[in-house]
PDB file of C-alpha atoms in Angstrom:
ATOM      1  CA  MET A   1      30.306   2.968  -2.125  1.00 39.00           C
ATOM      2  CA  SER A   2      28.543   5.860  -0.342  1.00 36.00           C
ATOM      3  CA  ARG A   3      24.896   5.959   0.028  1.00 35.00           C
ATOM      4  CA  VAL A   4      22.844   9.018  -1.382  1.00 33.00           C
ATOM      5  CA  LEU A   5      19.558   9.653  -1.125  1.00 35.00           C
ATOM      6  CA  ALA A   6      17.541  10.521  -4.216  1.00 35.00           C
ATOM      7  CA  LEU A   7      14.811  13.654  -3.729  1.00 31.00           C
ATOM      8  CA  ALA A   8      11.946  13.379  -5.698  1.00 33.00           C
ATOM      9  CA  LEU A   9       9.284  16.750  -5.302  1.00 28.00           C
ATOM     10  CA  PHE A  10       5.794  16.111  -6.340  1.00 30.00           C
ATOM     11  CA  VAL A  11       3.385  18.649  -7.124  1.00 28.00           C
ATOM     12  CA  THR A  12       0.306  17.907  -5.838  1.00 27.00           C
ATOM     13  CA  MET A  13      -2.816  17.808  -8.491  1.00 28.00           C
ATOM     14  CA  SER A  14      -6.293  19.347  -9.155  1.00 32.00           C
ATOM     15  CA  SER A  15      -8.860  17.428  -6.415  1.00 33.00           C
ATOM     16  CA  ALA A  16      -9.911  15.604  -9.132  1.00 30.00           C
ATOM     17  CA  VAL A  17      -7.231  13.534  -9.410  1.00 32.00           C
ATOM     18  CA  SER A  18      -5.719  13.945  -6.131  1.00 37.00           C
ATOM     19  CA  GLY A  19      -3.874  11.217  -5.034  1.00 37.00           C
ATOM     20  CA  SER A  20      -2.315  10.459  -8.330  1.00 33.00           C
ATOM     21  CA  ALA A  21       0.965  10.706  -9.943  1.00 34.00           C
ATOM     22  CA  ALA A  22       2.715  14.186  -9.376  1.00 33.00           C
ATOM     23  CA  LEU A  23       3.522  16.616 -12.235  1.00 25.00           C
ATOM     24  CA  ALA A  24       6.714  16.580 -12.436  1.00 26.00           C
ATOM     25  CA  GLN A  25       9.856  14.889 -10.758  1.00 28.00           C
ATOM     26  CA  THR A  26      13.204  15.454  -9.605  1.00 23.00           C
ATOM     27  CA  ALA A  27      15.890  12.722  -8.566  1.00 22.00           C
ATOM     28  CA  VAL A  28      19.154  13.594  -7.111  1.00 23.00           C
ATOM     29  CA  GLY A  29      21.947  10.169  -7.559  1.00 28.00           C
ATOM     30  CA  GLY A  30      18.995   8.498  -8.680  1.00 48.00           C
ATOM     31  CA  GLN A  31      16.158   7.282 -11.030  1.00 65.00           C
ATOM     32  CA  VAL A  32      12.523   7.148  -9.046  1.00 67.00           C
ATOM     33  CA  SER A  33      10.044   4.979 -10.662  1.00 81.00           C
ATOM     34  CA  SER A  34       8.087   5.794 -12.877  1.00 84.00           C
ATOM     35  CA  PHE A  35       4.944   5.480 -11.175  1.00 91.00           C
ATOM     36  CA  LYS A  36       1.319   6.487 -11.743  1.00 93.00           C
ATOM     37  CA  ASP A  37      -1.254   6.601  -9.056  1.00 95.00           C
ATOM     38  CA  THR A  38       0.494   6.616  -5.800  1.00 93.00           C
ATOM     39  CA  SER A  39      -2.786   6.931  -3.351  1.00 94.00           C
ATOM     40  CA  MET A  40      -1.803   3.602  -1.883  1.00 95.00           C
ATOM     41  CA  LEU A  41       1.201   4.506  -0.650  1.00 94.00           C
ATOM     42  CA  LYS A  42       0.473   5.452   3.129  1.00 95.00           C
ATOM     43  CA  PRO A  43       0.909   3.247   5.857  1.00 97.00           C
ATOM     44  CA  PRO A  44      -2.397   1.699   7.646  1.00 97.00           C
ATOM     45  CA  PRO A  45      -4.400   3.462  10.187  1.00 96.00           C
ATOM     46  CA  GLY A  46      -2.113   3.979  13.269  1.00 95.00           C
ATOM     47  CA  ALA A  47       1.228   3.791  11.961  1.00 97.00           C
ATOM     48  CA  ARG A  48       3.554   6.274  11.830  1.00 96.00           C
ATOM     49  CA  VAL A  49       5.853   4.226   9.393  1.00 97.00           C
ATOM     50  CA  ALA A  50       5.312   0.951   7.230  1.00 98.00           C
ATOM     51  CA  ILE A  51       7.008  -1.173   4.881  1.00 98.00           C
ATOM     52  CA  ILE A  52       4.911  -1.934   1.654  1.00 97.00           C
ATOM     53  CA  GLU A  53       6.430  -4.434  -0.730  1.00 98.00           C
ATOM     54  CA  TRP A  54       5.088  -6.516  -4.053  1.00 98.00           C
ATOM     55  CA  GLU A  55       6.445  -9.201  -4.265  1.00 98.00           C
ATOM     56  CA  ASP A  56       6.581 -12.528  -6.664  1.00 98.00           C
ATOM     57  CA  LEU A  57       7.497 -15.925  -5.111  1.00 99.00           C
ATOM     58  CA  GLU A  58       9.487 -17.073  -7.997  1.00 98.00           C
ATOM     59  CA  CYS A  59      11.278 -13.777  -8.717  1.00 98.00           C
ATOM     60  CA  PRO A  60      15.626 -14.259  -7.107  1.00 98.00           C
ATOM     61  CA  ALA A  61      15.402 -10.754  -5.895  1.00 97.00           C
ATOM     62  CA  CYS A  62      12.279 -10.685  -4.073  1.00 98.00           C
ATOM     63  CA  ALA A  63      14.145 -14.148  -2.401  1.00 98.00           C
ATOM     64  CA  HIS A  64      17.238 -12.094  -1.475  1.00 98.00           C
ATOM     65  CA  ALA A  65      15.187  -9.254   0.344  1.00 98.00           C
ATOM     66  CA  PHE A  66      13.103 -11.421   1.969  1.00 98.00           C
ATOM     67  CA  PRO A  67      14.487 -12.016   4.739  1.00 98.00           C
ATOM     68  CA  LEU A  68      16.070  -8.245   5.688  1.00 98.00           C
ATOM     69  CA  VAL A  69      12.876  -7.082   5.068  1.00 98.00           C
ATOM     70  CA  HIS A  70      11.620  -9.083   8.028  1.00 98.00           C
ATOM     71  CA  GLN A  71      14.701  -8.557   9.767  1.00 98.00           C
ATOM     72  CA  ALA A  72      14.071  -4.328   9.588  1.00 98.00           C
ATOM     73  CA  ILE A  73      10.359  -4.410  10.290  1.00 98.00           C
ATOM     74  CA  ALA A  74      11.612  -6.491  13.761  1.00 98.00           C
ATOM     75  CA  HIS A  75      14.091  -4.198  14.640  1.00 98.00           C
ATOM     76  CA  TYR A  76      12.091  -1.197  13.764  1.00 98.00           C
ATOM     77  CA  HIS A  77       8.527  -2.652  15.449  1.00 98.00           C
ATOM     78  CA  ILE A  78       7.156  -1.337  12.311  1.00 98.00           C
ATOM     79  CA  PRO A  79       4.096  -2.965  10.307  1.00 98.00           C
ATOM     80  CA  LEU A  80       4.671  -4.862   6.397  1.00 98.00           C
ATOM     81  CA  VAL A  81       2.047  -4.422   3.946  1.00 98.00           C
ATOM     82  CA  ARG A  82       2.950  -7.412   1.366  1.00 98.00           C
ATOM     83  CA  TYR A  83       0.914  -7.753  -2.294  1.00 99.00           C
ATOM     84  CA  ASP A  84       1.619 -10.003  -4.826  1.00 99.00           C
ATOM     85  CA  PHE A  85       2.662  -8.660  -8.409  1.00 98.00           C
ATOM     86  CA  LEU A  86       3.138 -11.972 -10.374  1.00 96.00           C
ATOM     87  CA  ILE A  87       5.618 -11.589 -12.939  1.00 94.00           C
ATOM     88  CA  PRO A  88       4.528 -12.594 -17.094  1.00 93.00           C
ATOM     89  CA  GLY A  89       6.156 -15.941 -17.790  1.00 93.00           C
ATOM     90  CA  HIS A  90       6.655 -17.353 -14.178  1.00 96.00           C
ATOM     91  CA  MET A  91       5.242 -20.897 -14.122  1.00 96.00           C
ATOM     92  CA  TRP A  92       3.905 -21.071 -10.611  1.00 98.00           C
ATOM     93  CA  SER A  93       4.333 -17.610  -8.634  1.00 98.00           C
ATOM     94  CA  LYS A  94       0.395 -17.518  -8.938  1.00 98.00           C
ATOM     95  CA  GLN A  95      -0.072 -20.935  -7.809  1.00 98.00           C
ATOM     96  CA  ALA A  96       2.162 -20.122  -4.706  1.00 99.00           C
ATOM     97  CA  ALA A  97       0.605 -17.005  -3.973  1.00 99.00           C
ATOM     98  CA  VAL A  98      -2.979 -19.019  -3.316  1.00 99.00           C
ATOM     99  CA  TYR A  99      -0.848 -21.437  -1.583  1.00 99.00           C
ATOM    100  CA  ALA A 100       0.364 -18.817   0.949  1.00 99.00           C
ATOM    101  CA  ARG A 101      -3.298 -17.300   1.202  1.00 98.00           C
ATOM    102  CA  TYR A 102      -4.919 -20.423   1.923  1.00 99.00           C
ATOM    103  CA  ILE A 103      -2.956 -20.828   4.676  1.00 98.00           C
ATOM    104  CA  GLN A 104      -3.211 -17.391   5.619  1.00 98.00           C
ATOM    105  CA  ASP A 105      -6.554 -17.708   5.989  1.00 97.00           C
ATOM    106  CA  LYS A 106      -7.038 -21.449   7.280  1.00 96.00           C
ATOM    107  CA  VAL A 107      -3.594 -22.390   9.229  1.00 97.00           C
ATOM    108  CA  SER A 108      -2.247 -19.297  10.753  1.00 97.00           C
ATOM    109  CA  PRO A 109      -0.599 -15.577   9.076  1.00 98.00           C
ATOM    110  CA  ASP A 110       2.985 -16.498  10.636  1.00 98.00           C
ATOM    111  CA  ILE A 111       2.812 -20.278   9.326  1.00 98.00           C
ATOM    112  CA  ALA A 112       1.973 -18.646   5.969  1.00 98.00           C
ATOM    113  CA  THR A 113       4.993 -16.117   6.072  1.00 98.00           C
ATOM    114  CA  GLU A 114       7.151 -18.908   7.197  1.00 99.00           C
ATOM    115  CA  TYR A 115       5.652 -20.845   3.667  1.00 99.00           C
ATOM    116  CA  ARG A 116       7.127 -17.807   1.986  1.00 99.00           C
ATOM    117  CA  ARG A 117      10.090 -17.747   3.444  1.00 99.00           C
ATOM    118  CA  GLU A 118      10.378 -21.294   2.762  1.00 99.00           C
ATOM    119  CA  VAL A 119       9.311 -20.901  -1.181  1.00 99.00           C
ATOM    120  CA  PHE A 120      11.981 -18.369  -1.694  1.00 99.00           C
ATOM    121  CA  ALA A 121      14.610 -20.072  -0.176  1.00 98.00           C
ATOM    122  CA  SER A 122      13.758 -23.454  -2.272  1.00 98.00           C
ATOM    123  CA  GLN A 123      13.470 -21.888  -5.679  1.00 98.00           C
ATOM    124  CA  PHE A 124      16.429 -23.582  -6.818  1.00 97.00           C
ATOM    125  CA  ARG A 125      14.520 -27.006  -6.261  1.00 96.00           C
ATOM    126  CA  ILE A 126      10.909 -25.739  -7.781  1.00 98.00           C
ATOM    127  CA  ALA A 127      11.109 -25.899 -11.649  1.00 96.00           C
ATOM    128  CA  SER A 128       7.551 -26.975 -12.103  1.00 97.00           C
ATOM    129  CA  GLN A 129       3.882 -26.896 -11.308  1.00 97.00           C
ATOM    130  CA  ASP A 130       4.490 -30.425  -9.908  1.00 98.00           C
ATOM    131  CA  ASP A 131       7.610 -29.603  -7.911  1.00 98.00           C
ATOM    132  CA  LEU A 132       5.203 -26.594  -6.321  1.00 99.00           C
ATOM    133  CA  VAL A 133       2.883 -28.965  -5.161  1.00 98.00           C
ATOM    134  CA  LYS A 134       5.056 -32.006  -3.801  1.00 98.00           C
ATOM    135  CA  PHE A 135       6.930 -29.156  -2.215  1.00 99.00           C
ATOM    136  CA  THR A 136       3.739 -27.616  -0.755  1.00 99.00           C
ATOM    137  CA  GLN A 137       2.614 -31.000   0.364  1.00 98.00           C
ATOM    138  CA  GLN A 138       5.980 -31.787   2.344  1.00 98.00           C
ATOM    139  CA  PHE A 139       5.304 -27.933   4.222  1.00 98.00           C
ATOM    140  CA  PHE A 140       1.867 -29.272   4.875  1.00 98.00           C
ATOM    141  CA  ALA A 141       3.011 -32.449   6.466  1.00 98.00           C
ATOM    142  CA  ALA A 142       5.838 -30.568   8.341  1.00 98.00           C
ATOM    143  CA  HIS A 143       2.840 -28.287  10.298  1.00 97.00           C
ATOM    144  CA  GLY A 144       0.820 -31.144  10.883  1.00 97.00           C
ATOM    145  CA  LYS A 145      -1.526 -30.451   8.934  1.00 96.00           C
ATOM    146  CA  GLN A 146      -2.959 -32.464   5.143  1.00 95.00           C
ATOM    147  CA  MET A 147      -2.763 -30.126   2.004  1.00 97.00           C
ATOM    148  CA  PRO A 148      -6.876 -30.312   0.591  1.00 96.00           C
ATOM    149  CA  PHE A 149      -6.926 -31.764  -2.921  1.00 95.00           C
ATOM    150  CA  VAL A 150      -8.398 -28.261  -4.149  1.00 97.00           C
ATOM    151  CA  VAL A 151      -7.252 -25.302  -2.260  1.00 98.00           C
ATOM    152  CA  ASP A 152      -9.322 -22.995  -3.804  1.00 98.00           C
ATOM    153  CA  PRO A 153     -12.804 -24.074  -4.731  1.00 97.00           C
ATOM    154  CA  THR A 154     -14.649 -21.189  -5.981  1.00 98.00           C
ATOM    155  CA  GLY A 155     -11.953 -18.645  -7.092  1.00 98.00           C
ATOM    156  CA  GLU A 156     -11.550 -16.072  -4.240  1.00 98.00           C
ATOM    157  CA  LEU A 157      -8.218 -17.041  -2.843  1.00 98.00           C
ATOM    158  CA  LEU A 158      -6.721 -16.121  -6.556  1.00 98.00           C
ATOM    159  CA  LYS A 159      -9.153 -12.977  -6.994  1.00 98.00           C
ATOM    160  CA  GLN A 160      -7.371 -11.982  -4.268  1.00 98.00           C
ATOM    161  CA  VAL A 161      -3.931 -12.264  -5.717  1.00 98.00           C
ATOM    162  CA  GLU A 162      -5.048 -10.624  -8.952  1.00 98.00           C
ATOM    163  CA  ALA A 163      -6.415  -7.798  -6.858  1.00 98.00           C
ATOM    164  CA  ASP A 164      -2.771  -6.894  -5.273  1.00 98.00           C
ATOM    165  CA  ARG A 165      -1.447  -7.657  -9.072  1.00 97.00           C
ATOM    166  CA  ASN A 166      -4.350  -5.083 -10.667  1.00 98.00           C
ATOM    167  CA  LEU A 167      -2.932  -2.643  -7.506  1.00 98.00           C
ATOM    168  CA  GLY A 168       0.501  -2.750  -8.679  1.00 98.00           C
ATOM    169  CA  ASP A 169      -0.708  -2.119 -12.190  1.00 97.00           C
ATOM    170  CA  LYS A 170      -2.885   0.877 -10.989  1.00 98.00           C
ATOM    171  CA  LEU A 171       0.938   2.398  -9.413  1.00 96.00           C
ATOM    172  CA  GLY A 172       2.612   1.196 -12.367  1.00 96.00           C
ATOM    173  CA  LEU A 173       5.349  -1.116 -11.215  1.00 94.00           C
ATOM    174  CA  ASN A 174       7.923  -2.815 -13.857  1.00 89.00           C
ATOM    175  CA  GLU A 175       9.789  -4.708 -11.126  1.00 92.00           C
ATOM    176  CA  THR A 176       9.764  -7.150  -8.268  1.00 96.00           C
ATOM    177  CA  PRO A 177      10.696  -6.410  -5.307  1.00 96.00           C
ATOM    178  CA  THR A 178       9.293  -3.232  -5.020  1.00 94.00           C
ATOM    179  CA  ILE A 179       9.150  -1.645  -1.820  1.00 94.00           C
ATOM    180  CA  VAL A 180       8.182   1.715  -0.611  1.00 94.00           C
ATOM    181  CA  ILE A 181       8.843   2.924   3.073  1.00 94.00           C
ATOM    182  CA  VAL A 182       5.800   5.121   3.794  1.00 94.00           C
ATOM    183  CA  THR A 183       4.601   7.388   6.413  1.00 94.00           C
ATOM    184  CA  PRO A 184       1.968  10.347   6.472  1.00 93.00           C
ATOM    185  CA  LYS A 185       3.423  12.681   5.315  1.00 91.00           C
ATOM    186  CA  GLY A 186       5.285  11.115   2.318  1.00 90.00           C
ATOM    187  CA  TRP A 187       7.066   7.925   0.998  1.00 91.00           C
ATOM    188  CA  ILE A 188      10.528   6.642   0.309  1.00 92.00           C
ATOM    189  CA  GLN A 189      10.836   4.086  -2.252  1.00 92.00           C
ATOM    190  CA  VAL A 190      14.210   1.529  -1.850  1.00 92.00           C
ATOM    191  CA  LYS A 191      16.029   0.613  -5.323  1.00 90.00           C
ATOM    192  CA  ASP A 192      18.673  -1.347  -3.211  1.00 90.00           C
ATOM    193  CA  VAL A 193      17.555  -3.190  -0.092  1.00 93.00           C
ATOM    194  CA  SER A 194      20.879  -2.567   1.256  1.00 92.00           C
ATOM    195  CA  ASP A 195      20.059   0.963   1.503  1.00 91.00           C
ATOM    196  CA  LEU A 196      16.325  -0.168   3.525  1.00 94.00           C
ATOM    197  CA  TYR A 197      17.620   0.600   7.199  1.00 95.00           C
ATOM    198  CA  GLN A 198      18.918   4.038   6.014  1.00 91.00           C
ATOM    199  CA  ALA A 199      15.538   4.669   4.327  1.00 91.00           C
ATOM    200  CA  ILE A 200      13.308   3.832   7.458  1.00 94.00           C
ATOM    201  CA  ASP A 201      15.292   6.322   9.335  1.00 94.00           C
ATOM    202  CA  GLN A 202      14.546   8.661   7.199  1.00 91.00           C
ATOM    203  CA  ALA A 203      11.084   7.868   6.622  1.00 92.00           C
ATOM    204  CA  GLU A 204      11.165   7.448  10.958  1.00 94.00           C
ATOM    205  CA  ALA A 205      12.491  11.361  10.914  1.00 92.00           C
ATOM    206  CA  MET A 206       9.796  12.546   8.292  1.00 88.00           C
ATOM    207  CA  ALA A 207       7.251  11.298   9.955  1.00 88.00           C
ATOM    208  CA  GLY A 208       8.217  12.550  13.380  1.00 84.00           C
ATOM    209  CA  SER A 209       9.071  16.015  11.687  1.00 67.00           C
ATOM    210  CA  GLY A 210       6.507  19.112  10.724  1.00 56.00           C
ATOM    211  CA  ALA A 211       8.029  19.145   6.842  1.00 53.00           C
ATOM    212  CA  ALA A 212       5.851  19.001   4.183  1.00 51.00           C
ATOM    213  CA  THR A 213       4.690  16.150   2.576  1.00 57.00           C
ATOM    214  CA  VAL A 214       8.093  14.645   0.103  1.00 57.00           C
ATOM    215  CA  HIS A 215       8.335  11.575  -2.157  1.00 64.00           C
ATOM    216  CA  ARG A 216      11.704  10.333  -2.444  1.00 64.00           C
ATOM    217  CA  THR A 217      14.062   7.557  -3.821  1.00 65.00           C
ATOM    218  CA  SER A 218      16.992   5.486  -1.876  1.00 65.00           C
ATOM    219  CA  ALA A 219      19.348   4.382  -4.640  1.00 58.00           C
ATOM    220  CA  ARG A 220      22.783   3.645  -4.662  1.00 56.00           C
ATOM    221  CA  LYS A 221      25.049   6.457  -6.350  1.00 46.00           C
TER     222      LYS A 221
END
């Protein structure tokens, strides 16, 4: 199938609503998600290009995207800004996100990434909260750690997860994964993860050019 990059041009709003969704959009070859406030779609300080991703640990499509996204950040040497976006009806993804935050803060960010990787790979084995607890206990043991009896006694980690979800609501997310390649000059939404490298190439060209700010969606025709 041919690959087409759909262009969506956003009209800048007044300064009172700067960074909000544009007044008008046009698209060729694919439908841009109906984002609301896109002010957070920018790379971290010092980065020319970055990937922003919202994921749910119980989402099969996120499990499929995970290795491809991490291969891409290693290949292009660009940062990944990851957010949790909880899908209503998923039984254990909220608690899994809390466990991942605990591991990131108290053990190691790399081990937290490995935890997410293994959760995604083991979704078929995790059917309940109890299954998740057993899986996580085994993960801790395999890394020479003991899982605390109460992982989030103050509720602070859950607040962080909910803050991610609220940011996704502010953007207007309606699906996971939502993957966006961001530059200081604009962003490209990746609707099909197999187009990820193409979108990053486009973003790097955008970041290095003198072109005006544009926002695009990478999609298959």
